[in-house]
PDB file of C-alpha atoms in Angstrom:
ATOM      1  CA  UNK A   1     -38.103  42.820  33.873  1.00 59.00           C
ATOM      2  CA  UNK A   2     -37.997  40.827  30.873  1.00 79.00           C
ATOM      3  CA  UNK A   3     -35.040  41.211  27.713  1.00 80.00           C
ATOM      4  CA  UNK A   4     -35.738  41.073  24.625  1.00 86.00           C
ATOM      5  CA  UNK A   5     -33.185  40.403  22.229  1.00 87.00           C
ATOM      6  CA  UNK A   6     -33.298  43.525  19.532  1.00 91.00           C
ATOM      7  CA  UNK A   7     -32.432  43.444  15.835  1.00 93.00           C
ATOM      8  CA  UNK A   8     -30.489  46.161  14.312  1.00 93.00           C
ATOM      9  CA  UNK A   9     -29.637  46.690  10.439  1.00 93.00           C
ATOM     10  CA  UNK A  10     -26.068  47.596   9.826  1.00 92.00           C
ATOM     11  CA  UNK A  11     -24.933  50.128   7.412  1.00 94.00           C
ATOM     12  CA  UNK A  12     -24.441  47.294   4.770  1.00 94.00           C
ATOM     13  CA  UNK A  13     -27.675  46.034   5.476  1.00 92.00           C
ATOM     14  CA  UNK A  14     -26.838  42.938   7.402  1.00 93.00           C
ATOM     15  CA  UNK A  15     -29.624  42.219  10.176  1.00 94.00           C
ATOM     16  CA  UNK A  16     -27.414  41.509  13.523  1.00 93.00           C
ATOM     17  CA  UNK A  17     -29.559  40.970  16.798  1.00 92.00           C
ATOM     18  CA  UNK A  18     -28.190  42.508  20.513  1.00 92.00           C
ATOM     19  CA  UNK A  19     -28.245  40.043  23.368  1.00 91.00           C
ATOM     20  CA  UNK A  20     -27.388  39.574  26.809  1.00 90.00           C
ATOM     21  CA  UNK A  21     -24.153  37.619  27.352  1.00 90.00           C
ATOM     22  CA  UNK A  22     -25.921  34.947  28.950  1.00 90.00           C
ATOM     23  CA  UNK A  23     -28.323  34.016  26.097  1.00 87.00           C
ATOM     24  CA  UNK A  24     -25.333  34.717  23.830  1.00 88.00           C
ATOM     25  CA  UNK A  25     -23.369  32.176  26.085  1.00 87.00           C
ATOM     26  CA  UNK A  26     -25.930  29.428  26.170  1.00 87.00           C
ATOM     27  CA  UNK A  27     -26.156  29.482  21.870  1.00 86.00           C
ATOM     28  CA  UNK A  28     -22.428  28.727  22.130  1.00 83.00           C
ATOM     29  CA  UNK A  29     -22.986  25.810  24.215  1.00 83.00           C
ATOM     30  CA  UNK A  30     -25.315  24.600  22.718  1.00 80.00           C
ATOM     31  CA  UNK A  31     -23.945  24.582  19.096  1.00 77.00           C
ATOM     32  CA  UNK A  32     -20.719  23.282  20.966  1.00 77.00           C
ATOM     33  CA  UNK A  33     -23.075  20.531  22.506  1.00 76.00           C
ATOM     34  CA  UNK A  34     -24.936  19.808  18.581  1.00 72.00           C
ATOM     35  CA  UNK A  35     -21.777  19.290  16.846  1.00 74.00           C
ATOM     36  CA  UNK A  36     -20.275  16.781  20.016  1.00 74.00           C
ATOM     37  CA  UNK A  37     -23.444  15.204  19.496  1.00 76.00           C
ATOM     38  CA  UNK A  38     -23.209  14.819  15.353  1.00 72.00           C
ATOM     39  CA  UNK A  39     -19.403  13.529  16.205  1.00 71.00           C
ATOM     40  CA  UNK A  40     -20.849  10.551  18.427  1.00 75.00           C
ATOM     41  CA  UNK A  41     -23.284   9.951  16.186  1.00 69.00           C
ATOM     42  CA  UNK A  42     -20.787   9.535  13.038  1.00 69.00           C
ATOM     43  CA  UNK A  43     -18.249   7.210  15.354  1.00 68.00           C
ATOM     44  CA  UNK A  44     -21.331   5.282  16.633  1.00 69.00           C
ATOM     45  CA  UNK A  45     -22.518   4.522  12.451  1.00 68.00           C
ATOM     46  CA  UNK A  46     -18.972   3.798  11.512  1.00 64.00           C
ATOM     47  CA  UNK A  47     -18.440   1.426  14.636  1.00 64.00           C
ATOM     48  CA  UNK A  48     -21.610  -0.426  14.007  1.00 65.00           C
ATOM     49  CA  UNK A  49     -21.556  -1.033  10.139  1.00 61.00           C
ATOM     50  CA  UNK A  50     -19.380  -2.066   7.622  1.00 54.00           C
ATOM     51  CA  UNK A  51     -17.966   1.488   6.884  1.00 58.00           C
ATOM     52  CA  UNK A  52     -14.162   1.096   6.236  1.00 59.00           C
ATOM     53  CA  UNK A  53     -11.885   3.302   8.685  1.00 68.00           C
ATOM     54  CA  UNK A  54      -8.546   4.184   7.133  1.00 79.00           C
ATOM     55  CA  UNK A  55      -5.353   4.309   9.311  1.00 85.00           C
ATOM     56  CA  UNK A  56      -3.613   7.730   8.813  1.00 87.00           C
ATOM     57  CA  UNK A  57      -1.050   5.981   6.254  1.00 90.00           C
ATOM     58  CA  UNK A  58      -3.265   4.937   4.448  1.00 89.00           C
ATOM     59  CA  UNK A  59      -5.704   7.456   3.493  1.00 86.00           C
ATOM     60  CA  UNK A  60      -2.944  10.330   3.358  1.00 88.00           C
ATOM     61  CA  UNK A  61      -1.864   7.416   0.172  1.00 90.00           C
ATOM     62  CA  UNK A  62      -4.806   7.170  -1.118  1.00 88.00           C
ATOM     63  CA  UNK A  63      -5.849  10.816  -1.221  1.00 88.00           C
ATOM     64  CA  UNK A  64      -2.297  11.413  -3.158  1.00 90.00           C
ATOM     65  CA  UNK A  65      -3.341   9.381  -5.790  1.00 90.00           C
ATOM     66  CA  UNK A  66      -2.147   6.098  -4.776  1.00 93.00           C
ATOM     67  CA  UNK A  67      -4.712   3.143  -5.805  1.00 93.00           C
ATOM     68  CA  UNK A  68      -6.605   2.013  -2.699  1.00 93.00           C
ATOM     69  CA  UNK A  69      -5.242  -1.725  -2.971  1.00 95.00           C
ATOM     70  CA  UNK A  70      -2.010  -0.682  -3.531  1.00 95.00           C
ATOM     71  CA  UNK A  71      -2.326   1.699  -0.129  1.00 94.00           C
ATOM     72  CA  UNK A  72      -3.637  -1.488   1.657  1.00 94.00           C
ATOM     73  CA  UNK A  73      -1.100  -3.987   0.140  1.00 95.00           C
ATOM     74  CA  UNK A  74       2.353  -1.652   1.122  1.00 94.00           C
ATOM     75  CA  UNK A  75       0.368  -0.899   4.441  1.00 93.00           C
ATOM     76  CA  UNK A  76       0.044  -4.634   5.906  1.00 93.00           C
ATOM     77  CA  UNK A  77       3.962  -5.345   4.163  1.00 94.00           C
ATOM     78  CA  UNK A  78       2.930  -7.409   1.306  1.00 94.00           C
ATOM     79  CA  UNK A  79       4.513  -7.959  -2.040  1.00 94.00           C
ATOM     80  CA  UNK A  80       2.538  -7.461  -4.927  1.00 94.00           C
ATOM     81  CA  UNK A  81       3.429 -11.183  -5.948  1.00 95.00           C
ATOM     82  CA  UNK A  82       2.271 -12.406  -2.347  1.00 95.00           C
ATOM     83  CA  UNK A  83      -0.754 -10.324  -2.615  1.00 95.00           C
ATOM     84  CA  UNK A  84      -1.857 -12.257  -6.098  1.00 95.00           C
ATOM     85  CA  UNK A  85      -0.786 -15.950  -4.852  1.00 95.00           C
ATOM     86  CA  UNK A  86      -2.848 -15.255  -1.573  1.00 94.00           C
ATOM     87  CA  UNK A  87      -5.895 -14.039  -3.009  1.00 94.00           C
ATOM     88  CA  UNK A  88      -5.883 -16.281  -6.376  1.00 95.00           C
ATOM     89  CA  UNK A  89      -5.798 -13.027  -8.447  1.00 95.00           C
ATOM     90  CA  UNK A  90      -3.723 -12.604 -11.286  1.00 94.00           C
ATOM     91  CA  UNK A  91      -0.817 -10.819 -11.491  1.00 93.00           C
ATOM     92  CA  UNK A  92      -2.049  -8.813 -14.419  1.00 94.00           C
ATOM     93  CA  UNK A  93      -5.101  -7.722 -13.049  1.00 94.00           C
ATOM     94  CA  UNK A  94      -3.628  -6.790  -9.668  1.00 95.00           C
ATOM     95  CA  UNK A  95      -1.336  -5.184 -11.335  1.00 93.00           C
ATOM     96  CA  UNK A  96      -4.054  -3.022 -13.209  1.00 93.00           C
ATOM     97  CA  UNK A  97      -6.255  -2.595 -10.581  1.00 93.00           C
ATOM     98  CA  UNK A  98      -3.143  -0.932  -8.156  1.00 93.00           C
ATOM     99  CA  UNK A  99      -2.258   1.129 -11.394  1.00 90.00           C
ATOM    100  CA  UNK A 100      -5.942   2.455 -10.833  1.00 83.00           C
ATOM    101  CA  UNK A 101      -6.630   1.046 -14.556  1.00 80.00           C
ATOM    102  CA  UNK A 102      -9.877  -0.065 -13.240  1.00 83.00           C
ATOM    103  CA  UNK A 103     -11.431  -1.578 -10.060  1.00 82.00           C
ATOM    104  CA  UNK A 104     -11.884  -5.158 -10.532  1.00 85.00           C
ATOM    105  CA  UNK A 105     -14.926  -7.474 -10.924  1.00 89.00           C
ATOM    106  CA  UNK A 106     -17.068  -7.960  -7.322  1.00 90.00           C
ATOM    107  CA  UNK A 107     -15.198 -11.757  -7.248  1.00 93.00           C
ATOM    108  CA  UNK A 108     -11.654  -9.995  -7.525  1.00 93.00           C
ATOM    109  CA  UNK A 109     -12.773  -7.146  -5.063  1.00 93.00           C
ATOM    110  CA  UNK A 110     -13.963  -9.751  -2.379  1.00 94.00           C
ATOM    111  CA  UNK A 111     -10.952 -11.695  -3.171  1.00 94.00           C
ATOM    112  CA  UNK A 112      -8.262  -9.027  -2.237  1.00 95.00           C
ATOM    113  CA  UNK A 113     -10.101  -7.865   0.758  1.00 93.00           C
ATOM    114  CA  UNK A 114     -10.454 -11.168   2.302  1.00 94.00           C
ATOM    115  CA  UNK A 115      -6.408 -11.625   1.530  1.00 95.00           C
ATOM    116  CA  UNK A 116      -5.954  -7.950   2.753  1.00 94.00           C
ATOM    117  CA  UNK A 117      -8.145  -8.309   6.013  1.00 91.00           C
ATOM    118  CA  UNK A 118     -10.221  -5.466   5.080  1.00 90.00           C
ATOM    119  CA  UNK A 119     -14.213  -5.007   4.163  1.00 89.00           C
ATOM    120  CA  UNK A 120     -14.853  -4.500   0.243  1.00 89.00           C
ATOM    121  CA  UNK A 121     -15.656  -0.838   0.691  1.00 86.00           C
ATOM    122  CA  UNK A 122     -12.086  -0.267   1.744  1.00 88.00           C
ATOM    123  CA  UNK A 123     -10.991  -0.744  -1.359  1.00 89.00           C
ATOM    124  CA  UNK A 124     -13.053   1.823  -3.299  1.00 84.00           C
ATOM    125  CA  UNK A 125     -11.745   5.194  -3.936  1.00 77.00           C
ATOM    126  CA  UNK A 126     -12.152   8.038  -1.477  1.00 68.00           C
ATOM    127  CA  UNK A 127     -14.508  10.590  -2.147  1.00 59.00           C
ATOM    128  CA  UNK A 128     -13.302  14.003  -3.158  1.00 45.00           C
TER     129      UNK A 128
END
């Protein structure tokens, strides 16, 4: 004998469907299964390109407002002086560009992630 799964329309008109335990079990696997696979799949695409990971410090800073250079620079123990004389950027404009005043030009950008140790896209704002 065959099951078939049967649809029923609640009292406030939300369509629910019976079904035996084990079909009900083997959806839960499965969507348990789809979202381990969606997980591998985002670590795999992070691992392989130049997608910036954040250490825990780092992004918690950065989502509380702090400037992403800034978050970097305090992270790795530099001095904002240091940071400038290593990276040839000037003191004004990485002071600006950690007061989130703007972002810097692609030159700058490249500059203080070489001098930070970090890819370019780590130093753009986080989404929201």
């Amino acid at each position: 004998m065959t099951y078939q799964p049967q649809r029923i329309l609640a009292p406030d008109g939300t369509e629910m469907v019976i079904l035996r335990a084990v079909d009900y079990d083997r959806l839960v696997a499965a969507a348990a299964w789809d979202e381990d696979a969606r997980d591998i799949y985002m670590a795999d695409r992070a691992l392989a390109g130049d997608e910036a990971r954040y250490p825990a410090p780092i992004a918690d800073a950065i989502l509380t407002g702090t400037a992403p250079v800034r978050a970097w620079r305090e992270y790795r123990g530099i001095s904002q002086a240091d940071l400038a004389r290593i990276s040839g950027v000037s003191a004004t404009a990485l002071n600006k560009i950690e007061g989130g005043k703007r972002l810097g030009r692609p030159a700058t950008r490249q500059a203080l992630a070489r001098a930070l140790d970090v890819p370019v896209s780590a130093l753009d704002p986080l989404d929201d």
